[in-house]
Amino acid sequence: MRKLLVPIDGSEASERALQTAIDLCKGREKDYLITLLHVSVIEYHYAGIGIAAVRANIDESIVREGDQMLRTASNQFENSGIEVDTVHLQGYAAQEICQYAEENRYDMIVIGNRGLGTFGKFILGSVSHKVVHHASCPVLIVK
Amino acid sequence: MYKLLVPIDGSEVAERAMQTAVSLCQKREGETHITLLHVASVEYYPGMAVASVNINLDETVSKEGEELLQESLNKLKNAGIHVDYVLLKGYAAKEICEYANENGYDMIVIGNRGRGAFGELILGSVSHKVLHHAKCPVLIVK
């Protein structure tokens, strides 16, 4: 069994990464597992918001959005014959991605060159950049 | 046809990139194609002004590249995958990206750093430039 980890954040590049991962499995669908991973950025992102109740609401809606994103993405696998699962983590994206890949022995990380947060002029976003640096497995960068 | 371009320079990590490319082709050998690409750095020696010396160096560098490609090709022969090789001259990153773009490769599989990079760099200059200028997905192998 070969395991591909595809971090998704709702960006177009992550959409293309997912498509590339599916293409990689063609003709040998039974041998592959694709895990869709979304990392919710929680708490430290909103340092300005001090009221606990407001933060709790934001956290909830962020987690819900992430779950929704993962469901939508995994729906693309219907009829593909590829085994897919989804994982939703909280924390710093790059760190969670690399840790999860390492602990669960993924063969490859397939990731978009830049996600939602990156400015247009950067070819490699900060998350992809860190993942290339810290991952112990091969990393496929999709544009 | 799924076309993979694997730039090699004789480094260990390039060797691993080759193996990774082969494993990507497993179970669909008939529909995949691997091209091994070596770029000979030619006329890189500005210190050597004597033309005849330069020509000799060029020849040696090209011959070494040819040998490297032939050796690597032999290693992949038994895998049952379509493999060919290309020897180009020039600046590595530029030639790699141009060749991939012009010939419609689906993926470049490259080591994170080659022979020239310092140990502390995670991404060597060639891999870094390839990542930036290639139009296709780039698989970075460590």
mmCIF file with all atom_site columns, C-alpha atoms in Angstrom, chain B:
data_model
loop_
_atom_site.group_PDB
_atom_site.id
_atom_site.type_symbol
_atom_site.label_atom_id
_atom_site.label_alt_id
_atom_site.label_comp_id
_atom_site.label_asym_id
_atom_site.label_entity_id
_atom_site.label_seq_id
_atom_site.pdbx_PDB_ins_code
_atom_site.Cartn_x
_atom_site.Cartn_y
_atom_site.Cartn_z
_atom_site.occupancy
_atom_site.B_iso_or_equiv
_atom_site.pdbx_formal_charge
_atom_site.auth_seq_id
_atom_site.auth_comp_id
_atom_site.auth_asym_id
_atom_site.auth_atom_id
_atom_site.pdbx_PDB_model_num
ATOM 1   C CA . MET B 1 1   ? 1.502  8.477  -21.862 1.00 0.00 ? 1   MET B CA 1
ATOM 2   C CA . TYR B 1 2   ? 2.692  9.729  -18.484 1.00 0.00 ? 2   TYR B CA 1
ATOM 3   C CA . LYS B 1 3   ? 6.090  11.383 -18.952 1.00 0.00 ? 3   LYS B CA 1
ATOM 4   C CA . LEU B 1 4   ? 8.561  11.855 -16.126 1.00 0.00 ? 4   LEU B CA 1
ATOM 5   C CA . LEU B 1 5   ? 11.739 13.892 -16.457 1.00 0.00 ? 5   LEU B CA 1
ATOM 6   C CA . VAL B 1 6   ? 14.521 12.927 -14.043 1.00 0.00 ? 6   VAL B CA 1
ATOM 7   C CA . PRO B 1 7   ? 17.558 15.226 -14.040 1.00 0.00 ? 7   PRO B CA 1
ATOM 8   C CA . ILE B 1 8   ? 20.637 13.376 -12.784 1.00 0.00 ? 8   ILE B CA 1
ATOM 9   C CA . ASP B 1 9   ? 24.076 14.587 -11.812 1.00 0.00 ? 9   ASP B CA 1
ATOM 10  C CA . GLY B 1 10  ? 25.663 11.516 -10.236 1.00 0.00 ? 10  GLY B CA 1
ATOM 11  C CA . SER B 1 11  ? 24.746 12.480 -6.672  1.00 0.00 ? 11  SER B CA 1
ATOM 12  C CA . GLU B 1 12  ? 23.189 10.042 -4.220  1.00 0.00 ? 12  GLU B CA 1
ATOM 13  C CA . VAL B 1 13  ? 19.974 11.955 -4.040  1.00 0.00 ? 13  VAL B CA 1
ATOM 14  C CA . ALA B 1 14  ? 19.663 11.905 -7.837  1.00 0.00 ? 14  ALA B CA 1
ATOM 15  C CA . GLU B 1 15  ? 19.913 8.144  -7.527  1.00 0.00 ? 15  GLU B CA 1
ATOM 16  C CA . ARG B 1 16  ? 17.018 8.167  -5.065  1.00 0.00 ? 16  ARG B CA 1
ATOM 17  C CA . ALA B 1 17  ? 15.033 10.442 -7.375  1.00 0.00 ? 17  ALA B CA 1
ATOM 18  C CA . MET B 1 18  ? 15.477 7.839  -10.107 1.00 0.00 ? 18  MET B CA 1
ATOM 19  C CA . GLN B 1 19  ? 14.228 5.074  -7.834  1.00 0.00 ? 19  GLN B CA 1
ATOM 20  C CA . THR B 1 20  ? 11.246 7.177  -6.808  1.00 0.00 ? 20  THR B CA 1
ATOM 21  C CA . ALA B 1 21  ? 10.398 7.778  -10.470 1.00 0.00 ? 21  ALA B CA 1
ATOM 22  C CA . VAL B 1 22  ? 10.573 4.040  -11.123 1.00 0.00 ? 22  VAL B CA 1
ATOM 23  C CA . SER B 1 23  ? 8.244  3.276  -8.227  1.00 0.00 ? 23  SER B CA 1
ATOM 24  C CA . LEU B 1 24  ? 5.802  5.879  -9.564  1.00 0.00 ? 24  LEU B CA 1
ATOM 25  C CA . CYS B 1 25  ? 5.646  3.875  -12.789 1.00 0.00 ? 25  CYS B CA 1
ATOM 26  C CA . GLN B 1 26  ? 5.047  0.513  -11.169 1.00 0.00 ? 26  GLN B CA 1
ATOM 27  C CA . LYS B 1 27  ? 2.043  -1.432 -12.402 1.00 0.00 ? 27  LYS B CA 1
ATOM 28  C CA . ARG B 1 28  ? 1.595  0.863  -15.376 1.00 0.00 ? 28  ARG B CA 1
ATOM 29  C CA . GLU B 1 29  ? 4.946  0.428  -17.055 1.00 0.00 ? 29  GLU B CA 1
ATOM 30  C CA . GLY B 1 30  ? 3.286  0.350  -20.472 1.00 0.00 ? 30  GLY B CA 1
ATOM 31  C CA . GLU B 1 31  ? 1.924  3.859  -20.234 1.00 0.00 ? 31  GLU B CA 1
ATOM 32  C CA . THR B 1 32  ? 4.774  5.647  -18.528 1.00 0.00 ? 32  THR B CA 1
ATOM 33  C CA . HIS B 1 33  ? 7.988  7.048  -19.889 1.00 0.00 ? 33  HIS B CA 1
ATOM 34  C CA . ILE B 1 34  ? 11.083 8.170  -17.996 1.00 0.00 ? 34  ILE B CA 1
ATOM 35  C CA . THR B 1 35  ? 13.664 10.497 -19.500 1.00 0.00 ? 35  THR B CA 1
ATOM 36  C CA . LEU B 1 36  ? 16.988 10.798 -17.730 1.00 0.00 ? 36  LEU B CA 1
ATOM 37  C CA . LEU B 1 37  ? 18.471 14.220 -18.328 1.00 0.00 ? 37  LEU B CA 1
ATOM 38  C CA . HIS B 1 38  ? 21.979 15.330 -17.625 1.00 0.00 ? 38  HIS B CA 1
ATOM 39  C CA . VAL B 1 39  ? 23.133 18.870 -18.183 1.00 0.00 ? 39  VAL B CA 1
ATOM 40  C CA . ALA B 1 40  ? 26.841 19.261 -18.772 1.00 0.00 ? 40  ALA B CA 1
ATOM 41  C CA . SER B 1 41  ? 28.016 22.602 -17.447 1.00 0.00 ? 41  SER B CA 1
ATOM 42  C CA . VAL B 1 42  ? 30.057 23.861 -20.305 1.00 0.00 ? 42  VAL B CA 1
ATOM 43  C CA . GLU B 1 43  ? 32.291 26.919 -20.558 1.00 0.00 ? 43  GLU B CA 1
ATOM 44  C CA . TYR B 1 44  ? 31.846 27.421 -16.889 1.00 0.00 ? 44  TYR B CA 1
ATOM 45  C CA . TYR B 1 45  ? 35.508 28.016 -16.368 1.00 0.00 ? 45  TYR B CA 1
ATOM 46  C CA . PRO B 1 46  ? 36.059 31.695 -16.930 1.00 0.00 ? 46  PRO B CA 1
ATOM 47  C CA . GLY B 1 47  ? 39.498 31.414 -15.406 1.00 0.00 ? 47  GLY B CA 1
ATOM 48  C CA . MET B 1 48  ? 40.734 29.344 -18.288 1.00 0.00 ? 48  MET B CA 1
ATOM 49  C CA . ALA B 1 49  ? 41.184 31.638 -21.191 1.00 0.00 ? 49  ALA B CA 1
ATOM 50  C CA . VAL B 1 50  ? 43.040 29.321 -23.532 1.00 0.00 ? 50  VAL B CA 1
ATOM 51  C CA . ALA B 1 51  ? 40.542 28.083 -26.079 1.00 0.00 ? 51  ALA B CA 1
ATOM 52  C CA . SER B 1 52  ? 42.060 24.662 -26.598 1.00 0.00 ? 52  SER B CA 1
ATOM 53  C CA . VAL B 1 53  ? 41.978 23.903 -22.883 1.00 0.00 ? 53  VAL B CA 1
ATOM 54  C CA . ASN B 1 54  ? 38.339 24.862 -22.818 1.00 0.00 ? 54  ASN B CA 1
ATOM 55  C CA . ILE B 1 55  ? 37.542 22.531 -25.668 1.00 0.00 ? 55  ILE B CA 1
ATOM 56  C CA . ASN B 1 56  ? 39.235 19.633 -23.919 1.00 0.00 ? 56  ASN B CA 1
ATOM 57  C CA . LEU B 1 57  ? 37.311 20.326 -20.755 1.00 0.00 ? 57  LEU B CA 1
ATOM 58  C CA . ASP B 1 58  ? 34.064 20.500 -22.700 1.00 0.00 ? 58  ASP B CA 1
ATOM 59  C CA . GLU B 1 59  ? 34.768 17.133 -24.239 1.00 0.00 ? 59  GLU B CA 1
ATOM 60  C CA . THR B 1 60  ? 35.598 15.537 -20.903 1.00 0.00 ? 60  THR B CA 1
ATOM 61  C CA . VAL B 1 61  ? 32.513 16.975 -19.260 1.00 0.00 ? 61  VAL B CA 1
ATOM 62  C CA . SER B 1 62  ? 30.282 15.738 -22.077 1.00 0.00 ? 62  SER B CA 1
ATOM 63  C CA . LYS B 1 63  ? 31.880 12.306 -22.040 1.00 0.00 ? 63  LYS B CA 1
ATOM 64  C CA . GLU B 1 64  ? 31.391 11.996 -18.305 1.00 0.00 ? 64  GLU B CA 1
ATOM 65  C CA . GLY B 1 65  ? 27.767 12.999 -18.708 1.00 0.00 ? 65  GLY B CA 1
ATOM 66  C CA . GLU B 1 66  ? 27.259 10.442 -21.443 1.00 0.00 ? 66  GLU B CA 1
ATOM 67  C CA . GLU B 1 67  ? 28.750 7.712  -19.227 1.00 0.00 ? 67  GLU B CA 1
ATOM 68  C CA . LEU B 1 68  ? 26.596 8.716  -16.274 1.00 0.00 ? 68  LEU B CA 1
ATOM 69  C CA . LEU B 1 69  ? 23.464 8.569  -18.416 1.00 0.00 ? 69  LEU B CA 1
ATOM 70  C CA . GLN B 1 70  ? 24.383 5.235  -19.966 1.00 0.00 ? 70  GLN B CA 1
ATOM 71  C CA . GLU B 1 71  ? 25.104 3.690  -16.542 1.00 0.00 ? 71  GLU B CA 1
ATOM 72  C CA . SER B 1 72  ? 21.856 5.000  -15.097 1.00 0.00 ? 72  SER B CA 1
ATOM 73  C CA . LEU B 1 73  ? 19.901 3.805  -18.113 1.00 0.00 ? 73  LEU B CA 1
ATOM 74  C CA . ASN B 1 74  ? 21.322 0.316  -17.659 1.00 0.00 ? 74  ASN B CA 1
ATOM 75  C CA . LYS B 1 75  ? 20.087 0.264  -14.063 1.00 0.00 ? 75  LYS B CA 1
ATOM 76  C CA . LEU B 1 76  ? 16.545 0.971  -15.193 1.00 0.00 ? 76  LEU B CA 1
ATOM 77  C CA . LYS B 1 77  ? 16.522 -1.383 -18.136 1.00 0.00 ? 77  LYS B CA 1
ATOM 78  C CA . ASN B 1 78  ? 15.090 -4.311 -16.222 1.00 0.00 ? 78  ASN B CA 1
ATOM 79  C CA . ALA B 1 79  ? 12.228 -2.347 -14.724 1.00 0.00 ? 79  ALA B CA 1
ATOM 80  C CA . GLY B 1 80  ? 10.198 -2.729 -17.925 1.00 0.00 ? 80  GLY B CA 1
ATOM 81  C CA . ILE B 1 81  ? 9.620  1.009  -18.258 1.00 0.00 ? 81  ILE B CA 1
ATOM 82  C CA . HIS B 1 82  ? 10.275 3.022  -21.409 1.00 0.00 ? 82  HIS B CA 1
ATOM 83  C CA . VAL B 1 83  ? 13.467 4.913  -20.625 1.00 0.00 ? 83  VAL B CA 1
ATOM 84  C CA . ASP B 1 84  ? 15.596 7.211  -22.714 1.00 0.00 ? 84  ASP B CA 1
ATOM 85  C CA . TYR B 1 85  ? 18.219 9.802  -21.958 1.00 0.00 ? 85  TYR B CA 1
ATOM 86  C CA . VAL B 1 86  ? 19.157 13.280 -23.061 1.00 0.00 ? 86  VAL B CA 1
ATOM 87  C CA . LEU B 1 87  ? 22.434 15.114 -22.664 1.00 0.00 ? 87  LEU B CA 1
ATOM 88  C CA . LEU B 1 88  ? 22.248 18.879 -22.836 1.00 0.00 ? 88  LEU B CA 1
ATOM 89  C CA . LYS B 1 89  ? 24.783 21.616 -22.368 1.00 0.00 ? 89  LYS B CA 1
ATOM 90  C CA . GLY B 1 90  ? 24.237 24.834 -20.521 1.00 0.00 ? 90  GLY B CA 1
ATOM 91  C CA . TYR B 1 91  ? 22.856 26.038 -17.230 1.00 0.00 ? 91  TYR B CA 1
ATOM 92  C CA . ALA B 1 92  ? 21.245 23.105 -15.459 1.00 0.00 ? 92  ALA B CA 1
ATOM 93  C CA . ALA B 1 93  ? 18.018 24.666 -14.139 1.00 0.00 ? 93  ALA B CA 1
ATOM 94  C CA . LYS B 1 94  ? 17.328 26.543 -17.377 1.00 0.00 ? 94  LYS B CA 1
ATOM 95  C CA . GLU B 1 95  ? 17.861 23.509 -19.587 1.00 0.00 ? 95  GLU B CA 1
ATOM 96  C CA . ILE B 1 96  ? 15.781 21.249 -17.326 1.00 0.00 ? 96  ILE B CA 1
ATOM 97  C CA . CYS B 1 97  ? 12.790 23.590 -17.289 1.00 0.00 ? 97  CYS B CA 1
ATOM 98  C CA . GLU B 1 98  ? 12.977 24.380 -20.995 1.00 0.00 ? 98  GLU B CA 1
ATOM 99  C CA . TYR B 1 99  ? 13.203 20.736 -21.923 1.00 0.00 ? 99  TYR B CA 1
ATOM 100 C CA . ALA B 1 100 ? 10.279 19.819 -19.650 1.00 0.00 ? 100 ALA B CA 1
ATOM 101 C CA . ASN B 1 101 ? 8.123  22.672 -20.902 1.00 0.00 ? 101 ASN B CA 1
ATOM 102 C CA . GLU B 1 102 ? 8.850  22.135 -24.596 1.00 0.00 ? 102 GLU B CA 1
ATOM 103 C CA . ASN B 1 103 ? 8.322  18.398 -24.506 1.00 0.00 ? 103 ASN B CA 1
ATOM 104 C CA . GLY B 1 104 ? 5.211  18.328 -22.358 1.00 0.00 ? 104 GLY B CA 1
ATOM 105 C CA . TYR B 1 105 ? 6.467  16.357 -19.378 1.00 0.00 ? 105 TYR B CA 1
ATOM 106 C CA . ASP B 1 106 ? 3.924  15.579 -16.665 1.00 0.00 ? 106 ASP B CA 1
ATOM 107 C CA . MET B 1 107 ? 6.368  15.779 -13.822 1.00 0.00 ? 107 MET B CA 1
ATOM 108 C CA . ILE B 1 108 ? 9.980  16.560 -12.966 1.00 0.00 ? 108 ILE B CA 1
ATOM 109 C CA . VAL B 1 109 ? 11.440 14.261 -10.309 1.00 0.00 ? 109 VAL B CA 1
ATOM 110 C CA . ILE B 1 110 ? 14.548 15.836 -8.815  1.00 0.00 ? 110 ILE B CA 1
ATOM 111 C CA . GLY B 1 111 ? 16.786 15.461 -5.781  1.00 0.00 ? 111 GLY B CA 1
ATOM 112 C CA . ASN B 1 112 ? 16.623 18.239 -3.219  1.00 0.00 ? 112 ASN B CA 1
ATOM 113 C CA . ARG B 1 113 ? 20.260 19.031 -3.756  1.00 0.00 ? 113 ARG B CA 1
ATOM 114 C CA . GLY B 1 114 ? 22.921 17.908 -6.116  1.00 0.00 ? 114 GLY B CA 1
ATOM 115 C CA . ARG B 1 115 ? 26.637 17.715 -6.024  1.00 0.00 ? 115 ARG B CA 1
ATOM 116 C CA . GLY B 1 116 ? 27.209 21.409 -5.818  1.00 0.00 ? 116 GLY B CA 1
ATOM 117 C CA . ALA B 1 117 ? 25.103 22.304 -2.805  1.00 0.00 ? 117 ALA B CA 1
ATOM 118 C CA . PHE B 1 118 ? 26.433 22.870 0.678   1.00 0.00 ? 118 PHE B CA 1
ATOM 119 C CA . GLY B 1 119 ? 25.295 20.450 3.338   1.00 0.00 ? 119 GLY B CA 1
ATOM 120 C CA . GLU B 1 120 ? 23.227 22.937 5.233   1.00 0.00 ? 120 GLU B CA 1
ATOM 121 C CA . LEU B 1 121 ? 20.982 23.852 2.339   1.00 0.00 ? 121 LEU B CA 1
ATOM 122 C CA . ILE B 1 122 ? 17.834 21.788 2.159   1.00 0.00 ? 122 ILE B CA 1
ATOM 123 C CA . LEU B 1 123 ? 17.097 22.866 -1.363  1.00 0.00 ? 123 LEU B CA 1
ATOM 124 C CA . GLY B 1 124 ? 20.042 23.264 -3.739  1.00 0.00 ? 124 GLY B CA 1
ATOM 125 C CA . SER B 1 125 ? 20.164 26.107 -6.233  1.00 0.00 ? 125 SER B CA 1
ATOM 126 C CA . VAL B 1 126 ? 19.256 23.952 -9.221  1.00 0.00 ? 126 VAL B CA 1
ATOM 127 C CA . SER B 1 127 ? 16.252 22.291 -7.538  1.00 0.00 ? 127 SER B CA 1
ATOM 128 C CA . HIS B 1 128 ? 15.175 25.659 -6.230  1.00 0.00 ? 128 HIS B CA 1
ATOM 129 C CA . LYS B 1 129 ? 15.229 27.265 -9.672  1.00 0.00 ? 129 LYS B CA 1
ATOM 130 C CA . VAL B 1 130 ? 13.516 24.262 -11.228 1.00 0.00 ? 130 VAL B CA 1
ATOM 131 C CA . LEU B 1 131 ? 10.742 24.524 -8.668  1.00 0.00 ? 131 LEU B CA 1
ATOM 132 C CA . HIS B 1 132 ? 10.294 28.170 -9.596  1.00 0.00 ? 132 HIS B CA 1
ATOM 133 C CA . HIS B 1 133 ? 10.428 27.970 -13.361 1.00 0.00 ? 133 HIS B CA 1
ATOM 134 C CA . ALA B 1 134 ? 8.905  24.609 -14.250 1.00 0.00 ? 134 ALA B CA 1
ATOM 135 C CA . LYS B 1 135 ? 5.344  24.641 -15.468 1.00 0.00 ? 135 LYS B CA 1
ATOM 136 C CA . CYS B 1 136 ? 4.638  21.053 -14.434 1.00 0.00 ? 136 CYS B CA 1
ATOM 137 C CA . PRO B 1 137 ? 4.504  19.553 -10.923 1.00 0.00 ? 137 PRO B CA 1
ATOM 138 C CA . VAL B 1 138 ? 7.938  19.022 -9.352  1.00 0.00 ? 138 VAL B CA 1
ATOM 139 C CA . LEU B 1 139 ? 8.636  16.110 -7.038  1.00 0.00 ? 139 LEU B CA 1
ATOM 140 C CA . ILE B 1 140 ? 11.406 16.911 -4.577  1.00 0.00 ? 140 ILE B CA 1
ATOM 141 C CA . VAL B 1 141 ? 13.173 13.780 -3.341  1.00 0.00 ? 141 VAL B CA 1
ATOM 142 C CA . LYS B 1 142 ? 15.507 13.844 -0.340  1.00 0.00 ? 142 LYS B CA 1
#
